[in-house]
Tab-separated table of C-alpha atoms in Angstrom:
chain	number	residue	atom	x	y	z
X	1	UNK	CA	13.601	-1.298	13.821
X	2	UNK	CA	11.864	-3.037	10.958
X	3	UNK	CA	13.373	-2.428	7.551
X	4	UNK	CA	12.414	-3.779	4.143
X	5	UNK	CA	14.531	-3.641	0.990
X	6	UNK	CA	13.390	-4.579	-2.500
X	7	UNK	CA	15.900	-5.913	-4.999
X	8	UNK	CA	15.884	-7.336	-8.495
X	9	UNK	CA	16.323	-6.444	-12.166
X	10	UNK	CA	15.290	-2.928	-13.106
X	11	UNK	CA	14.600	-3.815	-16.751
X	12	UNK	CA	12.526	-6.748	-17.979
X	13	UNK	CA	11.642	-7.613	-21.562
X	14	UNK	CA	7.998	-8.035	-22.594
X	15	UNK	CA	6.642	-11.573	-22.165
X	16	UNK	CA	9.365	-12.419	-19.645
X	17	UNK	CA	9.077	-12.822	-15.862
X	18	UNK	CA	9.527	-9.980	-13.401
X	19	UNK	CA	11.214	-11.248	-10.236
X	20	UNK	CA	11.750	-9.208	-7.085
X	21	UNK	CA	12.912	-10.024	-3.588
X	22	UNK	CA	12.091	-8.190	-0.379
X	23	UNK	CA	14.627	-8.684	2.402
X	24	UNK	CA	13.241	-8.030	5.865
X	25	UNK	CA	15.369	-7.040	8.845
X	26	UNK	CA	14.322	-6.263	12.377
X	27	UNK	CA	11.412	-8.698	12.240
X	28	UNK	CA	11.086	-12.405	11.656
X	29	UNK	CA	8.743	-13.627	8.949
X	30	UNK	CA	8.184	-16.758	10.986
X	31	UNK	CA	6.733	-14.860	13.950
X	32	UNK	CA	3.337	-15.166	12.316
X	33	UNK	CA	2.178	-11.770	13.474
X	34	UNK	CA	1.942	-10.138	10.067
X	35	UNK	CA	1.343	-10.604	6.389
X	36	UNK	CA	3.884	-9.373	3.840
X	37	UNK	CA	2.538	-7.355	0.943
X	38	UNK	CA	3.483	-6.268	-2.519
X	39	UNK	CA	2.056	-2.983	-3.779
X	40	UNK	CA	2.890	-1.247	-7.021
X	41	UNK	CA	2.549	2.237	-8.457
X	42	UNK	CA	2.665	2.893	-12.175
X	43	UNK	CA	4.411	6.146	-13.146
X	44	UNK	CA	2.208	9.088	-12.234
X	45	UNK	CA	-0.568	6.799	-11.016
X	46	UNK	CA	-2.009	5.571	-7.738
X	47	UNK	CA	-1.182	2.652	-5.508
X	48	UNK	CA	-2.318	-0.837	-6.466
X	49	UNK	CA	-2.382	-3.710	-3.977
X	50	UNK	CA	-1.213	-6.796	-5.800
X	51	UNK	CA	-1.057	-9.416	-3.064
X	52	UNK	CA	0.296	-10.642	0.233
X	53	UNK	CA	1.544	-13.769	1.930
X	54	UNK	CA	1.466	-15.232	5.400
X	55	UNK	CA	4.580	-16.905	6.791
X	56	UNK	CA	2.966	-20.330	6.514
X	57	UNK	CA	2.868	-19.860	2.767
X	58	UNK	CA	-0.740	-18.869	2.186
X	59	UNK	CA	-0.669	-16.252	-0.569
X	60	UNK	CA	-3.500	-14.061	-1.810
X	61	UNK	CA	-3.575	-12.063	-5.015
X	62	UNK	CA	-5.551	-9.294	-6.611
X	63	UNK	CA	-7.981	-10.912	-9.086
X	64	UNK	CA	-6.603	-9.016	-12.082
X	65	UNK	CA	-3.153	-10.609	-11.679
X	66	UNK	CA	-4.206	-14.022	-10.489
X	67	UNK	CA	-2.734	-16.536	-12.926
X	68	UNK	CA	0.404	-14.503	-13.628
X	69	UNK	CA	1.515	-13.783	-10.080
X	70	UNK	CA	3.268	-15.857	-7.451
X	71	UNK	CA	4.333	-14.576	-4.049
X	72	UNK	CA	6.500	-16.822	-1.907
X	73	UNK	CA	8.446	-16.691	1.330
X	74	UNK	CA	11.906	-17.976	2.256
X	75	UNK	CA	12.041	-18.016	6.034
X	76	UNK	CA	15.663	-19.130	6.124
X	77	UNK	CA	16.637	-15.886	4.386
X	78	UNK	CA	13.795	-13.793	5.850
X	79	UNK	CA	12.775	-12.837	2.352
X	80	UNK	CA	9.543	-12.475	0.400
X	81	UNK	CA	9.611	-12.908	-3.357
X	82	UNK	CA	7.379	-11.811	-6.207
X	83	UNK	CA	7.248	-13.391	-9.645
X	84	UNK	CA	5.041	-11.841	-12.323
X	85	UNK	CA	4.930	-13.762	-15.560
X	86	UNK	CA	4.249	-12.652	-19.141
X	87	UNK	CA	4.802	-8.983	-18.398
X	88	UNK	CA	3.803	-6.119	-20.645
X	89	UNK	CA	4.481	-2.399	-20.569
X	90	UNK	CA	1.462	-2.050	-18.291
X	91	UNK	CA	3.450	-3.794	-15.555
X	92	UNK	CA	6.017	-0.995	-15.499
X	93	UNK	CA	5.827	0.416	-11.981
X	94	UNK	CA	7.538	1.088	-8.707
X	95	UNK	CA	7.114	-2.081	-6.689
X	96	UNK	CA	6.947	-1.790	-2.908
X	97	UNK	CA	6.980	-4.491	-0.274
X	98	UNK	CA	5.402	-3.863	3.087
X	99	UNK	CA	4.359	-5.331	6.412
X	100	UNK	CA	0.608	-5.724	6.625
X	101	UNK	CA	-1.669	-6.527	9.534
X	102	UNK	CA	-3.702	-8.695	7.091
X	103	UNK	CA	-6.415	-6.083	6.686
X	104	UNK	CA	-4.611	-3.607	4.486
X	105	UNK	CA	-2.780	-1.578	7.098
X	106	UNK	CA	0.869	-1.426	5.968
X	107	UNK	CA	2.989	0.069	8.717
X	108	UNK	CA	6.440	-0.527	7.258
X	109	UNK	CA	7.365	-0.047	3.623
X	110	UNK	CA	10.425	-0.684	1.527
X	111	UNK	CA	11.831	2.233	-0.433
X	112	UNK	CA	10.406	0.785	-3.649
X	113	UNK	CA	12.112	-0.248	-6.844
X	114	UNK	CA	11.214	0.906	-10.350
X	115	UNK	CA	10.883	-1.929	-12.810
X	116	UNK	CA	10.573	-1.034	-16.476
X	117	UNK	CA	9.174	-3.472	-19.015
X	118	UNK	CA	10.715	-2.698	-22.375
X	119	UNK	CA	12.511	-4.434	-25.196
B	1	UNK	CA	-13.782	-5.316	-7.004
B	2	UNK	CA	-13.163	-1.730	-8.114
B	3	UNK	CA	-10.818	0.828	-6.685
B	4	UNK	CA	-12.150	3.131	-4.007
B	5	UNK	CA	-13.152	6.626	-5.135
B	6	UNK	CA	-11.265	9.681	-3.934
B	7	UNK	CA	-11.388	13.263	-5.218
B	8	UNK	CA	-8.326	13.958	-7.356
B	9	UNK	CA	-7.502	17.119	-5.471
B	10	UNK	CA	-8.175	19.042	-2.279
B	11	UNK	CA	-6.812	22.277	-0.930
B	12	UNK	CA	-6.822	24.577	2.035
B	13	UNK	CA	-4.980	27.521	3.524
B	14	UNK	CA	-2.562	27.196	6.439
B	15	UNK	CA	-4.433	26.751	9.678
B	16	UNK	CA	-7.613	25.573	8.017
B	17	UNK	CA	-9.067	22.069	8.028
B	18	UNK	CA	-9.548	19.910	4.978
B	19	UNK	CA	-11.405	16.612	4.609
B	20	UNK	CA	-10.685	13.981	1.974
B	21	UNK	CA	-13.337	11.383	1.213
B	22	UNK	CA	-12.951	7.766	0.210
B	23	UNK	CA	-16.055	6.066	-1.161
B	24	UNK	CA	-16.426	2.345	-1.517
B	25	UNK	CA	-19.289	-0.090	-1.321
B	26	UNK	CA	-21.125	-2.198	1.220
B	27	UNK	CA	-18.638	-4.964	0.427
B	28	UNK	CA	-15.529	-3.072	1.453
B	29	UNK	CA	-15.588	0.291	3.268
B	30	UNK	CA	-19.118	-0.262	4.516
B	31	UNK	CA	-18.502	-3.826	5.627
B	32	UNK	CA	-15.285	-3.555	7.619
B	33	UNK	CA	-13.645	-1.114	10.007
B	34	UNK	CA	-10.361	-1.644	8.195
B	35	UNK	CA	-9.800	1.610	6.377
B	36	UNK	CA	-6.274	2.981	6.297
B	37	UNK	CA	-4.889	6.298	5.081
B	38	UNK	CA	-1.408	6.921	3.686
B	39	UNK	CA	0.598	10.060	2.986
B	40	UNK	CA	3.051	10.016	0.095
B	41	UNK	CA	5.580	12.641	-0.911
B	42	UNK	CA	6.929	12.606	-4.486
B	43	UNK	CA	9.497	9.892	-5.005
B	44	UNK	CA	8.980	8.473	-1.520
B	45	UNK	CA	7.278	5.429	-0.090
B	46	UNK	CA	3.840	5.922	1.444
B	47	UNK	CA	3.524	6.437	5.198
B	48	UNK	CA	0.696	5.032	7.287
B	49	UNK	CA	-1.280	7.874	8.883
B	50	UNK	CA	-4.504	6.174	10.002
B	51	UNK	CA	-5.434	2.515	10.454
B	52	UNK	CA	-8.710	0.819	11.336
B	53	UNK	CA	-10.668	3.964	10.402
B	54	UNK	CA	-9.593	6.079	13.367
B	55	UNK	CA	-6.314	4.799	14.862
B	56	UNK	CA	-3.250	7.010	14.621
B	57	UNK	CA	0.124	5.213	14.688
B	58	UNK	CA	2.738	6.521	17.055
B	59	UNK	CA	4.373	9.684	15.747
B	60	UNK	CA	1.482	10.816	13.555
B	61	UNK	CA	0.311	14.297	14.614
B	62	UNK	CA	-3.125	14.452	16.205
B	63	UNK	CA	-4.049	16.961	13.515
B	64	UNK	CA	-4.829	13.883	11.441
B	65	UNK	CA	-8.085	12.085	12.151
B	66	UNK	CA	-10.230	9.494	10.441
B	67	UNK	CA	-13.901	8.642	10.404
B	68	UNK	CA	-16.430	6.561	8.516
B	69	UNK	CA	-20.101	6.789	7.704
B	70	UNK	CA	-21.710	4.039	5.684
B	71	UNK	CA	-19.660	3.349	2.580
B	72	UNK	CA	-17.584	6.517	2.853
B	73	UNK	CA	-14.491	7.051	4.950
B	74	UNK	CA	-12.878	10.423	5.538
B	75	UNK	CA	-9.504	11.814	6.497
B	76	UNK	CA	-9.461	15.238	8.138
B	77	UNK	CA	-6.320	17.303	8.461
B	78	UNK	CA	-6.743	20.148	10.921
B	79	UNK	CA	-4.501	23.169	11.324
B	80	UNK	CA	-3.030	22.714	7.855
B	81	UNK	CA	0.694	23.163	7.556
B	82	UNK	CA	2.915	23.439	4.502
B	83	UNK	CA	4.363	19.991	5.253
B	84	UNK	CA	0.907	18.420	4.831
B	85	UNK	CA	1.080	19.021	1.084
B	86	UNK	CA	1.309	15.515	-0.358
B	87	UNK	CA	-0.705	12.761	-1.998
B	88	UNK	CA	-3.096	10.834	0.229
B	89	UNK	CA	-4.424	7.352	-0.409
B	90	UNK	CA	-7.089	5.351	1.347
B	91	UNK	CA	-7.283	1.580	1.430
B	92	UNK	CA	-9.905	-0.835	2.650
B	93	UNK	CA	-10.110	-4.513	3.356
B	94	UNK	CA	-12.655	-6.010	0.980
B	95	UNK	CA	-13.003	-9.494	2.403
B	96	UNK	CA	-11.555	-12.762	1.097
B	97	UNK	CA	-8.022	-11.469	1.654
B	98	UNK	CA	-8.363	-8.658	-0.857
B	99	UNK	CA	-7.297	-5.064	-0.238
B	100	UNK	CA	-8.387	-2.100	-2.342
B	101	UNK	CA	-6.757	1.305	-2.702
B	102	UNK	CA	-8.303	4.592	-3.669
B	103	UNK	CA	-7.047	6.559	-6.636
B	104	UNK	CA	-5.348	9.148	-4.451
B	105	UNK	CA	-5.931	12.803	-3.608
B	106	UNK	CA	-3.372	15.557	-4.101
B	107	UNK	CA	-3.575	17.930	-1.164
B	108	UNK	CA	-2.384	21.457	-1.837
B	109	UNK	CA	-1.695	23.961	0.929
B	110	UNK	CA	-2.454	27.357	-0.544
């Protein structure tokens, strides 16, 4: 059974970098069958796709975050990472990782982790 | 690219059918048969209910169905049950490795 678990700091100061890790079990990132997504949800708001990565390292980002966002993969640890630089309060959200078929169909999700940007 | 457009709310009585729309453009919903629908309960992660416009993953009741016409996709829930009360989100592939979500629809079972 595929399971995903997000981890990382729950509180980040404005202008700093938000870093999260998604640990995948029950599936190998190196199988090449799927993309691995990050999706966020601001409090009381809808879902926002922020990007995904293929095991070979090709990452794709939503245009509004391009320039601040890096998604990477560590196949030795079967983990996907997210780094969002120069954060503001608008980046406060629950961040989910998920397994994507590359066309937006996410069939497995992590439980999500709330990250608050505040001084 | 802009988010897909969904009605903020929908409702129906137990046993009835309700349809939620998801409107995009000719560059996303209208261009690709890659529309997905998700169900989300408060405080929980979303759950995939429909993929590729009409495909139901294993374990999803057949009361849930999807369709598409032009730039608008739809999710229909038939035989409404109390457990169907949740938020529903659509997503669509928009080309160039970009995915868009809709703003979400809160479904209330009266």
